[in-house]
Coordinates of C-alpha atoms in Angstrom, one line a residue:
X1 CA 93.3 -11.4 23.2
X2 CA 89.9 -12.0 21.8
X3 CA 89.9 -15.6 22.8
X4 CA 91.0 -14.7 26.3
X5 CA 88.0 -12.3 26.7
X6 CA 85.5 -15.0 25.5
X7 CA 87.0 -17.5 27.9
X8 CA 86.5 -15.0 30.8
X9 CA 82.9 -14.4 29.9
X10 CA 82.2 -18.1 29.8
X11 CA 83.7 -18.5 33.2
X12 CA 81.6 -15.7 34.6
X13 CA 78.5 -17.4 33.2
X14 CA 79.3 -20.7 34.8
X15 CA 80.0 -19.1 38.2
X16 CA 76.8 -17.0 38.5
X17 CA 74.2 -19.4 36.9
X18 CA 72.6 -21.7 39.5
X19 CA 70.7 -24.9 38.6
X20 CA 67.0 -25.1 39.4
X21 CA 67.4 -27.7 42.2
X22 CA 69.6 -25.2 44.1
X23 CA 66.9 -22.5 44.3
X24 CA 65.3 -21.8 47.8
X25 CA 61.5 -21.3 48.4
X26 CA 60.0 -19.8 51.6
X27 CA 56.4 -20.6 52.5
X28 CA 54.3 -19.0 55.3
X29 CA 51.1 -20.5 56.6
X30 CA 48.6 -17.9 58.0
X31 CA 45.8 -19.1 60.2
X32 CA 42.9 -16.6 60.1
X33 CA 39.8 -17.0 62.3
X34 CA 36.4 -17.3 60.6
X35 CA 34.4 -14.1 60.2
X36 CA 32.6 -13.2 63.4
X37 CA 28.8 -13.0 62.9
X38 CA 25.9 -12.2 65.3
X39 CA 22.4 -13.6 65.0
X40 CA 19.7 -12.1 67.2
X41 CA 17.0 -14.4 65.9
X42 CA 13.9 -13.7 63.8
X43 CA 11.5 -10.8 64.5
X44 CA 8.7 -12.1 66.8
X45 CA 5.1 -11.1 67.7
X46 CA 4.0 -11.4 71.3
X47 CA 0.9 -10.9 73.5
X48 CA 0.7 -8.6 76.5
X49 CA 2.1 -10.5 79.5
X50 CA 4.1 -13.0 77.4
X51 CA 7.8 -13.8 77.9
X52 CA 9.8 -14.4 74.7
X53 CA 13.3 -15.8 74.1
X54 CA 15.7 -13.8 72.0
X55 CA 18.7 -14.9 69.9
X56 CA 19.6 -17.4 67.2
X57 CA 20.8 -20.9 67.4
X58 CA 23.6 -20.1 67.9
X59 CA 23.6 -16.3 68.6
X60 CA 27.3 -15.9 67.6
X61 CA 29.5 -17.8 65.2
X62 CA 33.0 -17.4 63.9
X63 CA 35.6 -15.1 65.5
X64 CA 38.1 -16.2 68.1
X65 CA 36.6 -18.0 71.2
X66 CA 35.4 -17.3 73.7
X67 CA 32.6 -15.1 72.6
X68 CA 30.9 -12.5 74.8
X69 CA 27.3 -11.3 74.4
X70 CA 25.7 -8.0 75.3
X71 CA 21.9 -7.3 74.8
X72 CA 20.0 -4.0 75.1
X73 CA 17.7 -2.7 76.4
X74 CA 18.6 -4.5 79.6
X75 CA 15.6 -3.6 81.9
X76 CA 13.3 -6.2 80.4
X77 CA 15.8 -9.1 80.2
X78 CA 16.5 -11.8 82.7
X79 CA 20.2 -11.5 81.8
X80 CA 21.8 -9.2 79.2
X81 CA 25.0 -11.3 78.8
X82 CA 23.7 -14.7 77.8
X83 CA 23.3 -15.9 74.2
X84 CA 19.5 -16.4 74.5
X85 CA 17.9 -14.3 77.2
X86 CA 14.3 -14.2 78.2
X87 CA 12.5 -10.9 77.6
X88 CA 9.3 -9.5 79.0
X89 CA 8.6 -6.3 77.1
X90 CA 5.4 -4.4 77.6
X91 CA 5.4 -2.6 74.2
X92 CA 6.9 -3.1 70.8
X93 CA 10.7 -3.1 71.3
X94 CA 13.8 -3.2 69.1
X95 CA 16.5 -5.2 70.8
X96 CA 20.2 -5.1 69.8
X97 CA 22.8 -7.8 70.2
X98 CA 26.5 -7.2 70.2
X99 CA 29.0 -10.2 70.0
X100 CA 32.6 -9.6 71.0
X101 CA 35.4 -12.2 70.5
X102 CA 38.8 -12.7 72.2
X103 CA 40.5 -10.5 69.7
X104 CA 38.1 -7.6 70.4
X105 CA 36.4 -8.1 67.0
X106 CA 32.7 -7.3 67.2
X107 CA 29.5 -7.8 65.3
X108 CA 26.0 -6.3 66.1
X109 CA 22.5 -7.0 64.8
X110 CA 18.9 -5.9 65.9
X111 CA 15.7 -7.8 66.3
X112 CA 12.1 -6.5 66.7
X113 CA 9.5 -7.8 69.2
X114 CA 6.1 -6.5 68.2
X115 CA 3.2 -6.3 70.7
X116 CA 0.0 -7.6 69.2
X117 CA -3.2 -6.3 70.8
X118 CA -6.9 -6.8 70.3
X119 CA -10.2 -5.6 71.9
X120 CA -13.4 -7.6 71.9
X121 CA -16.6 -5.6 71.5
X122 CA -20.1 -6.3 70.0
X123 CA -23.6 -4.9 69.9
X124 CA -26.8 -6.9 69.9
X125 CA -30.2 -6.0 68.5
X126 CA -33.0 -8.4 69.6
X127 CA -36.1 -9.0 67.4
X128 CA -38.3 -11.3 69.5
X129 CA -36.3 -14.5 69.7
X130 CA -33.8 -13.6 67.0
X131 CA -30.7 -11.4 67.8
X132 CA -28.5 -9.8 65.3
X133 CA -25.0 -9.5 66.7
X134 CA -22.5 -7.0 65.2
X135 CA -18.8 -7.3 65.8
X136 CA -17.2 -4.1 66.9
X137 CA -13.8 -5.5 67.9
X138 CA -10.5 -4.0 67.0
X139 CA -7.6 -5.8 65.4
X140 CA -9.4 -9.1 65.3
X141 CA -8.7 -11.9 62.8
X142 CA -10.9 -14.7 64.2
X143 CA -14.2 -14.7 66.1
X144 CA -15.7 -17.3 68.4
X145 CA -19.2 -16.8 69.8
X146 CA -21.1 -18.6 72.5
X147 CA -24.8 -17.6 72.8
X148 CA -25.5 -19.0 76.3
X149 CA -27.9 -21.7 75.0
X150 CA -25.3 -24.1 73.7
X151 CA -25.1 -22.4 70.3
X152 CA -21.8 -21.2 68.8
X153 CA -20.6 -19.4 65.7
X154 CA -17.3 -18.4 64.1
X155 CA -18.9 -15.8 61.8
X156 CA -17.8 -12.2 62.4
X157 CA -21.3 -10.8 62.8
X158 CA -23.9 -13.7 63.2
X159 CA -27.6 -13.8 63.8
X160 CA -28.8 -16.3 66.4
X161 CA -32.4 -17.4 67.1
X162 CA -33.2 -18.7 70.6
X163 CA -35.8 -21.4 71.2
X164 CA -37.1 -19.8 74.4
X165 CA -37.5 -16.3 75.8
X166 CA -35.1 -15.3 78.5
X167 CA -31.8 -13.7 79.4
X168 CA -28.7 -15.3 78.0
X169 CA -25.0 -14.6 78.6
X170 CA -23.3 -14.1 75.2
X171 CA -19.5 -14.2 75.0
X172 CA -17.2 -13.2 72.1
X173 CA -13.6 -14.2 71.9
X174 CA -11.4 -12.6 69.3
X175 CA -7.8 -13.4 68.2
X176 CA -5.4 -10.8 66.8
X177 CA -2.7 -13.3 65.9
X178 CA 0.2 -14.8 68.0
X179 CA -2.6 -16.5 70.0
X180 CA -3.5 -13.1 71.6
X181 CA -7.1 -13.6 72.7
X182 CA -9.6 -11.2 74.3
X183 CA -13.1 -12.1 75.5
X184 CA -16.1 -10.0 76.2
X185 CA -19.4 -11.3 77.8
X186 CA -22.7 -9.5 78.0
X187 CA -26.3 -10.5 78.7
X188 CA -29.0 -10.5 76.0
X189 CA -32.7 -10.7 76.7
X190 CA -35.1 -12.1 74.1
X191 CA -38.9 -12.3 74.2
X192 CA -41.5 -14.4 72.5
X193 CA -44.5 -13.3 70.5
X194 CA -47.5 -12.7 72.9
X195 CA -47.6 -13.4 76.6
X196 CA -46.5 -16.5 78.5
X197 CA -48.3 -18.5 81.2
X198 CA -51.6 -18.3 79.2
X199 CA -52.5 -14.8 80.5
X200 CA -54.7 -12.5 78.5
X201 CA -53.1 -9.7 76.5
X202 CA -54.9 -7.1 78.5
X203 CA -53.5 -8.3 81.8
X204 CA -50.6 -5.8 81.5
X205 CA -51.2 -2.2 80.5
X206 CA -48.4 0.4 80.1
X207 CA -49.1 4.1 79.9
X208 CA -48.4 6.6 78.7
X209 CA -46.7 5.0 75.7
X210 CA -44.9 6.9 74.3
X211 CA -43.9 8.3 77.7
X212 CA -43.1 12.0 77.8
X213 CA -42.7 12.5 81.5
X214 CA -40.5 11.1 84.3
X215 CA -42.8 8.2 85.2
X216 CA -44.0 5.0 83.5
X217 CA -47.1 3.3 84.8
X218 CA -47.8 -0.5 84.7
X219 CA -51.1 -2.1 85.7
X220 CA -51.0 -5.8 86.2
X221 CA -54.1 -8.0 86.7
X222 CA -54.5 -11.6 87.8
X223 CA -51.6 -11.5 90.3
X224 CA -51.9 -13.1 93.7
X225 CA -51.6 -10.7 96.6
X226 CA -48.8 -12.8 97.9
X227 CA -46.7 -12.5 94.8
X228 CA -44.1 -9.8 94.1
X229 CA -44.3 -8.0 90.7
X230 CA -40.9 -7.6 89.0
X231 CA -40.5 -5.3 86.0
X232 CA -37.3 -4.9 84.1
X233 CA -36.4 -2.6 81.2
X234 CA -33.7 -3.4 78.6
X235 CA -32.2 -1.2 75.9
X236 CA -32.0 -2.4 72.3
X237 CA -28.6 -4.0 73.0
X238 CA -30.2 -6.3 75.5
X239 CA -28.7 -4.6 78.6
X240 CA -30.7 -4.2 81.7
X241 CA -31.2 -0.5 82.5
X242 CA -33.9 -0.5 85.2
X243 CA -35.3 -3.0 87.7
X244 CA -38.5 -2.6 89.8
X245 CA -40.0 -4.8 92.4
X246 CA -43.4 -4.2 94.0
X247 CA -46.2 -6.0 95.8
X248 CA -48.9 -7.8 93.9
X249 CA -51.5 -6.0 96.1
X250 CA -50.7 -2.8 94.3
X251 CA -53.0 -1.9 91.4
X252 CA -50.5 0.3 89.8
X253 CA -46.7 0.1 89.6
X254 CA -44.9 3.4 88.9
X255 CA -41.3 3.3 87.4
X256 CA -39.1 6.4 87.6
X257 CA -37.5 6.7 84.1
X258 CA -36.1 10.1 84.5
X259 CA -32.5 8.9 84.3
X260 CA -33.1 7.0 81.1
X261 CA -32.3 8.4 77.7
X262 CA -35.0 8.9 75.1
X263 CA -35.4 5.8 72.9
X264 CA -37.1 2.4 72.6
X265 CA -36.9 -0.1 75.4
X266 CA -38.1 -3.6 76.0
X267 CA -39.8 -4.6 79.2
X268 CA -40.6 -7.9 80.9
X269 CA -43.1 -8.4 83.7
X270 CA -42.8 -11.3 86.1
X271 CA -44.9 -12.4 89.1
X272 CA -43.0 -14.6 91.5
X273 CA -41.4 -17.2 89.2
X274 CA -43.8 -16.8 86.3
X275 CA -43.2 -14.6 83.3
X276 CA -46.4 -12.6 82.7
X277 CA -45.4 -10.8 79.5
X278 CA -43.2 -8.5 77.6
X279 CA -43.3 -5.6 75.1
X280 CA -41.8 -2.4 74.1
X281 CA -42.1 1.2 75.3
X282 CA -40.9 4.5 73.9
X283 CA -39.5 7.2 76.0
X284 CA -39.5 10.7 74.6

């Protein structure tokens, strides 16, 4: 009986044991789309009035084609549904890009467009033929001066000496970055020591000086009756603040200075095309 039992167990082993070559393997291949990513491009600086292009190269990668694009805000874009739209913002703006693939998978990313602004401004203090210029610009990183006589400078606050007396147009161009330039031009008048045209120093008299009233009196001698006398006042920034024109036949020329603020002013006196002289007067 014992031998019969062992024989049965051996038979069972033979029946239920399968060789290795008879085993079955099932393999599944899964094709997964690459990860969807959006690229709105690098942050950009722009000047007022500029148009800028947004988006990366490319603006969307991965996912299941085709890809759809949606930009916001839309009001400053030439098209909100293209990968690389043109934008014309008027202020610093944060744009957002959303990319959607055929399986409704989405990716979103922002980009900032920063408005760069600058304002050119300067003051000028003449001292005879020399003028000290002071930059008063805002948000400027470079300075380019032209002094009206062919001279130039890239110093922030230069001093320039003119060869001859006269009125010159001075221009300052400042750059705030991103090639955002602003230019301001103003006239500056410089005078030489003494009087021109060989006239005596007592040929022009100014009184009262300092002036405490509403009038300033000039007497000019040695002027032809046919010539007009032209008198001009300038503030210390070289800006013309008063112009007067009278006949050379007049012994006295009276300027109304009531509208001028108290301070020191420069004057020039001219007869016809000839510069007679210049000086300073104080209004109180």
